[in-house]
Tab-separated table of N, CA, C and O in Angstrom:
chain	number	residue	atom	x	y	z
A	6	UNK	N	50.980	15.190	-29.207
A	6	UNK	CA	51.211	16.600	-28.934
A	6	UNK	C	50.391	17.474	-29.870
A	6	UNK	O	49.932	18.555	-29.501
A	7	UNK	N	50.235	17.025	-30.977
A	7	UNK	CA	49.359	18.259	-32.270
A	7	UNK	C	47.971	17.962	-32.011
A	7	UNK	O	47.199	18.829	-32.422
A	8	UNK	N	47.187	16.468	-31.151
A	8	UNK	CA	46.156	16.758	-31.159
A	8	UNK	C	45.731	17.686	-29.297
A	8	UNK	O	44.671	18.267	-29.061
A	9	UNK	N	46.525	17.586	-28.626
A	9	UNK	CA	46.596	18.459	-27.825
A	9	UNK	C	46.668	20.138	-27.989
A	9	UNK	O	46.000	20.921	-27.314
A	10	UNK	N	47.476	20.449	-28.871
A	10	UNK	CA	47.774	21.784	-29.184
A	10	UNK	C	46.776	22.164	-29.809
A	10	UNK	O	46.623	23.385	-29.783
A	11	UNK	N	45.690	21.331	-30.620
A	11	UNK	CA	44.627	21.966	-31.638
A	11	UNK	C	43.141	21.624	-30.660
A	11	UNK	O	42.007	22.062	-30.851
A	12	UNK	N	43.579	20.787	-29.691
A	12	UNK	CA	42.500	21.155	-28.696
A	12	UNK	C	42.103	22.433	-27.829
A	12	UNK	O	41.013	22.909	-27.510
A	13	UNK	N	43.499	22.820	-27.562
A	13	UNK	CA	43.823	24.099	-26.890
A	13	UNK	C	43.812	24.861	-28.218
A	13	UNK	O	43.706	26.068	-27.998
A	14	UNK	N	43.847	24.722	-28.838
A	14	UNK	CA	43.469	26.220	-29.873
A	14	UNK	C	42.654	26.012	-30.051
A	14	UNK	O	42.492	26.988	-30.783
A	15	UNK	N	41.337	25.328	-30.102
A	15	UNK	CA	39.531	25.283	-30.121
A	15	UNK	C	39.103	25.895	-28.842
A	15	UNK	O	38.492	26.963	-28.863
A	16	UNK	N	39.455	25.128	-27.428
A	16	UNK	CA	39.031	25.533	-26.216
A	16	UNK	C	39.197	27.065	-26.259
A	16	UNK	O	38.245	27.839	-26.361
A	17	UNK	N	40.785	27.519	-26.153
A	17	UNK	CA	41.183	28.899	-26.585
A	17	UNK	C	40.003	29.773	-27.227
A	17	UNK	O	39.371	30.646	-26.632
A	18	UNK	N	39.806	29.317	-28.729
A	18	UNK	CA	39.247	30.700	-29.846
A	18	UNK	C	37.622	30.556	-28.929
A	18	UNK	O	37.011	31.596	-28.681
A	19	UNK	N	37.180	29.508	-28.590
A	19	UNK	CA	35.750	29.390	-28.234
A	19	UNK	C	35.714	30.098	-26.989
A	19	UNK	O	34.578	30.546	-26.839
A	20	UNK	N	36.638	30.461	-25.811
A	20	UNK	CA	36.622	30.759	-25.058
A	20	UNK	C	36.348	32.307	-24.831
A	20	UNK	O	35.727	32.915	-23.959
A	21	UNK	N	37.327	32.860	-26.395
A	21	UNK	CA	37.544	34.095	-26.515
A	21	UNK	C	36.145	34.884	-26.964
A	21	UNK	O	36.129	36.114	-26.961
A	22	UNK	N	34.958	34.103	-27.354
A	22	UNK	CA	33.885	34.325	-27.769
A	22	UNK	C	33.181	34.326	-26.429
A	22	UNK	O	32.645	35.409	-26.192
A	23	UNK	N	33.097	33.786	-25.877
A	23	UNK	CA	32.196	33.415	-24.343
A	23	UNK	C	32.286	33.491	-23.101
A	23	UNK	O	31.332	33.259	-22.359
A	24	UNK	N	33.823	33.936	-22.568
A	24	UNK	CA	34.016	34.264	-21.337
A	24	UNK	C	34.543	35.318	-21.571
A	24	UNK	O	34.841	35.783	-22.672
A	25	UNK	N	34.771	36.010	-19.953
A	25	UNK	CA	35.544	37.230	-19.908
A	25	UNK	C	36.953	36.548	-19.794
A	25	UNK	O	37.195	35.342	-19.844
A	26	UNK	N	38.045	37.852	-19.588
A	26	UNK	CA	39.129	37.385	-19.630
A	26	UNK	C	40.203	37.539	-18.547
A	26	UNK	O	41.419	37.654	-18.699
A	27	UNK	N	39.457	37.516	-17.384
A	27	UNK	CA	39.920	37.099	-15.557
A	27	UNK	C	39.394	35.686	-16.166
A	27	UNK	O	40.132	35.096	-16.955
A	28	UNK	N	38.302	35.206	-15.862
A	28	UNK	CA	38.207	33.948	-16.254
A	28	UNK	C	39.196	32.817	-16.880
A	28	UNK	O	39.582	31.717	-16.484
A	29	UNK	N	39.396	33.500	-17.893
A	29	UNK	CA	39.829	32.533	-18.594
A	29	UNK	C	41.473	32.377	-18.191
A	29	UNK	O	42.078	31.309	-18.283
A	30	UNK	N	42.205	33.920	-17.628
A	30	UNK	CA	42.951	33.581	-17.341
A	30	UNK	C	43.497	32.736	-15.708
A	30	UNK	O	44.595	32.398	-15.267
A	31	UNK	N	42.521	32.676	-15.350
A	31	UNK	CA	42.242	31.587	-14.265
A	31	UNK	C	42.570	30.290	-15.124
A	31	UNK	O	43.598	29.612	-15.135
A	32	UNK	N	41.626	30.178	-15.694
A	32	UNK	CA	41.412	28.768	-16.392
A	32	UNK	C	43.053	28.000	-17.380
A	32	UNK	O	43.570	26.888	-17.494
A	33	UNK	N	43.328	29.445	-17.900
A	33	UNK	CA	44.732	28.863	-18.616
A	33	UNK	C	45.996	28.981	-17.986
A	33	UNK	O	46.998	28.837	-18.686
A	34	UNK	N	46.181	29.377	-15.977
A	34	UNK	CA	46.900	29.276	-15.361
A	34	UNK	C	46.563	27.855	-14.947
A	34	UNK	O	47.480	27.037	-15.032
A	35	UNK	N	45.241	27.397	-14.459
A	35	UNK	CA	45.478	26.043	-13.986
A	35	UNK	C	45.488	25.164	-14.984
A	35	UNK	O	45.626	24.034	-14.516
A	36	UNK	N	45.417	25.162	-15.978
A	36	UNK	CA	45.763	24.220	-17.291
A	36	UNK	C	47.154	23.755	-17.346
A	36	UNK	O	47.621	22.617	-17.397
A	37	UNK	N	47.821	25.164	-17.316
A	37	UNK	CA	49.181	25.108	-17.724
A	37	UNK	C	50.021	24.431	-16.379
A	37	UNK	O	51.021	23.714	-16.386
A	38	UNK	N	49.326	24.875	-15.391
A	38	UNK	CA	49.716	24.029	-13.987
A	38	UNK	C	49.870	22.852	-14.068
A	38	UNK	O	51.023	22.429	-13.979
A	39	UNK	N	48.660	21.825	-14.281
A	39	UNK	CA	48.482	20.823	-14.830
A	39	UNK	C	48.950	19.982	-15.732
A	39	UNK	O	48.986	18.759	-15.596
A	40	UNK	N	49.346	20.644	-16.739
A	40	UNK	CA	50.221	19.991	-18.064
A	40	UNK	C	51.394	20.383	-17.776
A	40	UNK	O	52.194	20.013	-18.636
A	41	UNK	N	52.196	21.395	-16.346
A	41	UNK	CA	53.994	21.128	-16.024
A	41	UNK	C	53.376	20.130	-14.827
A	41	UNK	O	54.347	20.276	-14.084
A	42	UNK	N	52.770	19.505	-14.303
A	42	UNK	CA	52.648	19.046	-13.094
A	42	UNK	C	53.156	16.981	-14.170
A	42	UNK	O	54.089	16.193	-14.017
A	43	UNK	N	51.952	16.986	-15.082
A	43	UNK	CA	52.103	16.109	-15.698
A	43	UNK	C	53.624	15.348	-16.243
A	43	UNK	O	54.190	14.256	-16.193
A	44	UNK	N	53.857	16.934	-16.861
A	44	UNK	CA	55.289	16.663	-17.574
A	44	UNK	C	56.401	16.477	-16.315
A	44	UNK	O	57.253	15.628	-16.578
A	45	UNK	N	56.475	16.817	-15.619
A	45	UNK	CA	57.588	16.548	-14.604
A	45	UNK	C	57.147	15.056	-13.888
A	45	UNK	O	58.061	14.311	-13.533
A	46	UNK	N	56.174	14.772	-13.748
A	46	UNK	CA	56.062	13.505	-13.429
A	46	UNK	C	56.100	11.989	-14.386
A	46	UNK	O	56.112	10.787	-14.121
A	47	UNK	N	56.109	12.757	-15.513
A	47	UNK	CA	56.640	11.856	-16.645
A	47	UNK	C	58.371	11.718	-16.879
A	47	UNK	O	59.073	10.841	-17.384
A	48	UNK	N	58.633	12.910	-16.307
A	48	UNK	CA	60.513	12.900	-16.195
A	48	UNK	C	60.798	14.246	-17.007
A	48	UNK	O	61.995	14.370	-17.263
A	49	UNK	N	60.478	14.657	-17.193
A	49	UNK	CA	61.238	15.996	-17.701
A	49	UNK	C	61.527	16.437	-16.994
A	49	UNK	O	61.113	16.068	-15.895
A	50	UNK	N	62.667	17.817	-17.100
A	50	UNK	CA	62.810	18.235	-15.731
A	50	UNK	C	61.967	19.786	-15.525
A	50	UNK	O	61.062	20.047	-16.318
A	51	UNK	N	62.249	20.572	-14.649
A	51	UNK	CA	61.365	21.590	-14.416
A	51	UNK	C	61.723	22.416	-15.527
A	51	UNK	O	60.851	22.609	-16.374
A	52	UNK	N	62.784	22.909	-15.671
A	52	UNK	CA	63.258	23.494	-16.849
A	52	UNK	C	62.620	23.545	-18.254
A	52	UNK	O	62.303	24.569	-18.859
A	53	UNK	N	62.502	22.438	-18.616
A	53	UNK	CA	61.248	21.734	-19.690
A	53	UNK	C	60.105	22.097	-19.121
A	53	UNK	O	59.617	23.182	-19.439
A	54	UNK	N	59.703	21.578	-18.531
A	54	UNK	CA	57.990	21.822	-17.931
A	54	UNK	C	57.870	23.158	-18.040
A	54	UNK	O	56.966	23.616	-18.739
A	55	UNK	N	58.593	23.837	-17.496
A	55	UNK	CA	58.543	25.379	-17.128
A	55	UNK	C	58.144	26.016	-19.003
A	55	UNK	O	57.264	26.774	-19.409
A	56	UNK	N	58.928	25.492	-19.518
A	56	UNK	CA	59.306	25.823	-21.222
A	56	UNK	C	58.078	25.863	-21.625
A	56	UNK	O	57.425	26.793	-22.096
A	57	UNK	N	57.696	24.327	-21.313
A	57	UNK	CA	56.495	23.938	-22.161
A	57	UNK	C	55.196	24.673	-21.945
A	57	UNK	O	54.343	24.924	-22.796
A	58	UNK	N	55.191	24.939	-20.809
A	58	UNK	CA	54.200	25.314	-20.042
A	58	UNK	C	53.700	27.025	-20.587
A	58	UNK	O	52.619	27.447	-20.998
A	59	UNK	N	55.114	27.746	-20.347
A	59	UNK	CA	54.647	29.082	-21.028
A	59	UNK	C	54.320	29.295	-22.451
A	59	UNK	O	53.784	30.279	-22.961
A	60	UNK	N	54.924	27.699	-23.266
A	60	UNK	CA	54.331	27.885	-24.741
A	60	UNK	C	53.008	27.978	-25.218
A	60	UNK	O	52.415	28.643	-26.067
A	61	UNK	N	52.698	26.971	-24.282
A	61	UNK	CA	51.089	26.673	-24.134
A	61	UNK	C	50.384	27.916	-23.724
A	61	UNK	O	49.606	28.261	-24.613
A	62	UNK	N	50.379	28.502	-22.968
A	62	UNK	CA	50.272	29.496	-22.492
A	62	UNK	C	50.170	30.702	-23.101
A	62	UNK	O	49.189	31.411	-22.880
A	63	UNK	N	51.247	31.125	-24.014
A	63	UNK	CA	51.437	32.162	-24.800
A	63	UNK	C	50.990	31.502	-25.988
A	63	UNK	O	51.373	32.322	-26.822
A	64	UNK	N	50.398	30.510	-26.695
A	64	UNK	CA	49.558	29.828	-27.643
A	64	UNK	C	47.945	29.912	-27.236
A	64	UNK	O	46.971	29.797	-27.980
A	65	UNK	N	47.997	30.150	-25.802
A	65	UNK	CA	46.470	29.863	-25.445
A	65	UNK	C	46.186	31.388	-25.364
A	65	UNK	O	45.057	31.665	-25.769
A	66	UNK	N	46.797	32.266	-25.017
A	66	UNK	CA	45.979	33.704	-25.012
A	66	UNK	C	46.350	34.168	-26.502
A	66	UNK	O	45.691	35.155	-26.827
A	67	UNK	N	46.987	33.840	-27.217
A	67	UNK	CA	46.879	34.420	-28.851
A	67	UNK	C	45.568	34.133	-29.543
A	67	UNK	O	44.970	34.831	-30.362
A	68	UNK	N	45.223	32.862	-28.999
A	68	UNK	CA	44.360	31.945	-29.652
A	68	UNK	C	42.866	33.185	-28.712
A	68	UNK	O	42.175	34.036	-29.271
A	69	UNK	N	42.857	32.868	-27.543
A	69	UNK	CA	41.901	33.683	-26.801
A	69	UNK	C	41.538	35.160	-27.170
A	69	UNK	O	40.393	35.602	-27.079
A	70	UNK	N	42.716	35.949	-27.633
A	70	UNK	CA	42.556	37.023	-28.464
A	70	UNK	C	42.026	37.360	-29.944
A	70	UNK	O	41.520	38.426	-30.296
A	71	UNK	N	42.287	36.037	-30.861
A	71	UNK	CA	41.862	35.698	-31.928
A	71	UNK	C	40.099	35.600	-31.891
A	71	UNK	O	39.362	36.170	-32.695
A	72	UNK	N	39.695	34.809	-30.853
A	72	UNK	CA	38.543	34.218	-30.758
A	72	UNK	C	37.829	35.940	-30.468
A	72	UNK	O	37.047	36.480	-31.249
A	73	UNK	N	38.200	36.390	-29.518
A	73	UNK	CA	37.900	37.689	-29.091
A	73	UNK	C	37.342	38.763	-29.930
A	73	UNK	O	36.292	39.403	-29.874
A	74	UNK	N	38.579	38.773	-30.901
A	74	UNK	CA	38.577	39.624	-31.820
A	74	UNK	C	37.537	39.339	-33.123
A	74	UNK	O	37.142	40.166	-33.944
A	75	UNK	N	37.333	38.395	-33.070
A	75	UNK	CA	36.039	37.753	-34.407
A	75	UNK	C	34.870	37.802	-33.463
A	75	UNK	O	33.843	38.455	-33.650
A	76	UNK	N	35.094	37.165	-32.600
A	76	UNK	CA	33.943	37.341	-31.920
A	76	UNK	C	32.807	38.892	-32.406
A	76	UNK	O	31.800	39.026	-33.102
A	77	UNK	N	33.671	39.812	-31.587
A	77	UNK	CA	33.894	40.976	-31.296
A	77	UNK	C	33.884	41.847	-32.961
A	77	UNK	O	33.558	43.034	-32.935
A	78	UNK	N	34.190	41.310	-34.123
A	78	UNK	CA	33.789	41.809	-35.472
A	78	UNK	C	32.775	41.159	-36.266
A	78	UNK	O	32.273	41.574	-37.310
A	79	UNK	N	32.492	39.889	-35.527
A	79	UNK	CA	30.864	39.440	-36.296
A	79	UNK	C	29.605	39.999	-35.860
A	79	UNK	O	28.574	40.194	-36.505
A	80	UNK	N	29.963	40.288	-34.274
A	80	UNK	CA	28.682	41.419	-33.572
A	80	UNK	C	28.909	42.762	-33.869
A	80	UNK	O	28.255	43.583	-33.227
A	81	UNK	N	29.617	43.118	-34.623
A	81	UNK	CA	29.547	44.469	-35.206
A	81	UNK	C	29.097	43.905	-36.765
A	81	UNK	O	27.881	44.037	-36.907
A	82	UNK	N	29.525	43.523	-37.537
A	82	UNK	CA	29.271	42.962	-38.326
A	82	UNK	C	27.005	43.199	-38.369
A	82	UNK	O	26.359	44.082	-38.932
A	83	UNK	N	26.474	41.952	-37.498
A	83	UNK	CA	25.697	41.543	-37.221
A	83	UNK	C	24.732	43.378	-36.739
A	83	UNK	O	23.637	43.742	-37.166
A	84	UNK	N	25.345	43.881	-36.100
A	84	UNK	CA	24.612	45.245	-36.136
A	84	UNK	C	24.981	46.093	-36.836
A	84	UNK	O	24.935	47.283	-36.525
A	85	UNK	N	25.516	45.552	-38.160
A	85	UNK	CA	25.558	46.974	-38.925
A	85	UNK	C	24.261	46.459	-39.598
A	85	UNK	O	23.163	47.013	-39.560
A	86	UNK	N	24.621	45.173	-40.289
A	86	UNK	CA	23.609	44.743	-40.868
A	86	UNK	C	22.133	45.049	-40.642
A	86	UNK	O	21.261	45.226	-41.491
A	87	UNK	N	22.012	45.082	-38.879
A	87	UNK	CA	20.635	45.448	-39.077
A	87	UNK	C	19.678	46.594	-38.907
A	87	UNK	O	18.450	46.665	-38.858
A	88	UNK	N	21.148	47.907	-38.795
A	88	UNK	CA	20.851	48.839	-38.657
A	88	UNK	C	20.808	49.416	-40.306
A	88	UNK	O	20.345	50.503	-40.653
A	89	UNK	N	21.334	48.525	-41.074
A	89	UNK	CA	21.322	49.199	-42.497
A	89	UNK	C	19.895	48.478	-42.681
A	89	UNK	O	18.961	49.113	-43.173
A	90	UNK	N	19.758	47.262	-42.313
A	90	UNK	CA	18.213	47.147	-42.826
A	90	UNK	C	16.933	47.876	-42.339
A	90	UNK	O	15.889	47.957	-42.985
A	91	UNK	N	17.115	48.290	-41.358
A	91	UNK	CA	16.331	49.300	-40.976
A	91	UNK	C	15.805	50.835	-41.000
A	91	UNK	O	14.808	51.497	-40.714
A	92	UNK	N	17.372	51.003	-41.630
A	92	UNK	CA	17.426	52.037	-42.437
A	92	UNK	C	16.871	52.283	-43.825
A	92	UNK	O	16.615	53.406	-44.261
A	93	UNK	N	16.711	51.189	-44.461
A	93	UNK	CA	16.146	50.976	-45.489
A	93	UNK	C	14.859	51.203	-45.562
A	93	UNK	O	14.315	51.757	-46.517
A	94	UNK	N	14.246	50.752	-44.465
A	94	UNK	CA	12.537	50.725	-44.734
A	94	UNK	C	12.291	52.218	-44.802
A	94	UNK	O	13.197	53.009	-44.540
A	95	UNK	N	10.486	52.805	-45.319
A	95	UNK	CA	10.564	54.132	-45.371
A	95	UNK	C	9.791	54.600	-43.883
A	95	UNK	O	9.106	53.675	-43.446
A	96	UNK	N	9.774	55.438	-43.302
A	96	UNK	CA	9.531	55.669	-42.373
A	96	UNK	C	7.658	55.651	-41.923
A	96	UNK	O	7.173	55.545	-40.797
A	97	UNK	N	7.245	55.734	-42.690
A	97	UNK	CA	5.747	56.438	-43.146
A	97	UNK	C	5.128	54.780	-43.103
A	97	UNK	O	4.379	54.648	-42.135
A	98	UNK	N	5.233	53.851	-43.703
A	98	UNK	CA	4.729	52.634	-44.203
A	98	UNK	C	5.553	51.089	-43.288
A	98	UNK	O	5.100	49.974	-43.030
A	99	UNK	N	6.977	51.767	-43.005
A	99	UNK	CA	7.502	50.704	-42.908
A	99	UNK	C	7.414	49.373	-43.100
A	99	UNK	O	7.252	48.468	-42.282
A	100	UNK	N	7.566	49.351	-44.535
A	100	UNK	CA	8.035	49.104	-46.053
A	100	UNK	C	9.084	49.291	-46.384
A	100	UNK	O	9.693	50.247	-45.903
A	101	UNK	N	9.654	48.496	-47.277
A	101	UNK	CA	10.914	48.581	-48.187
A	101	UNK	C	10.572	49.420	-49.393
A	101	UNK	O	9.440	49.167	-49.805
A	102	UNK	N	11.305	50.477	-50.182
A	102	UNK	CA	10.459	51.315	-50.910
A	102	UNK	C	11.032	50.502	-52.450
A	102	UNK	O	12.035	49.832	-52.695
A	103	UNK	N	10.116	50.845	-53.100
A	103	UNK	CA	10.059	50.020	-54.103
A	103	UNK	C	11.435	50.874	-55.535
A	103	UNK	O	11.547	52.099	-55.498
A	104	UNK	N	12.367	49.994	-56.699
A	104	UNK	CA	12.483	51.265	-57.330
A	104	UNK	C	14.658	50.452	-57.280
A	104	UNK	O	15.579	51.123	-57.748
């Protein structure tokens, strides 16, 4: 179960970087489909499945929001940076001014 759950929190944060998020919530409805389809055919009953299913679920879009959100502050990040370096040079030479 923990190496499952930390799979889905990799798939999750990576997801949150690279897809949109219709996508993905496509993707983490039929997941979760899949893993109550599993569990009830292993014997749990729906009740359980049902349980398990929205944990995963509400673990997989936290995780998708996480990913999102870094995502989403390293590309700001990444253009401040290079708008401050550009700012730097002098306009005339574009050059770094010496000093």
């Amino acid at each position: 179960m923990l190496k499952s759950t930390l799979i889905v929190i990799a798939i999750s944060i990576a997801a949150g970087a690279t897809i949109r998020a219709w996508a993905f919530a496509f993707f983490a409805f039929l997941l979760v489909t899949a893993l109550g389809a599993v569990s009830v055919l292993k014997g749990s009953s729906s009740t359980e499945a049902l349980a398990s299913g929205l944990e995963v679920l509400v673990l997989m879009e936290i995780c998708y929001l996480a990913g999102l959100f870094a995502f989403s502050l390293w590309g700001h990040i990444q253009k401040r940076r290079k708008k401050d370096a550009i700012a730097e040079r002098s306009p005339v030479t574009g050059k770094h001014p010496h000093g």
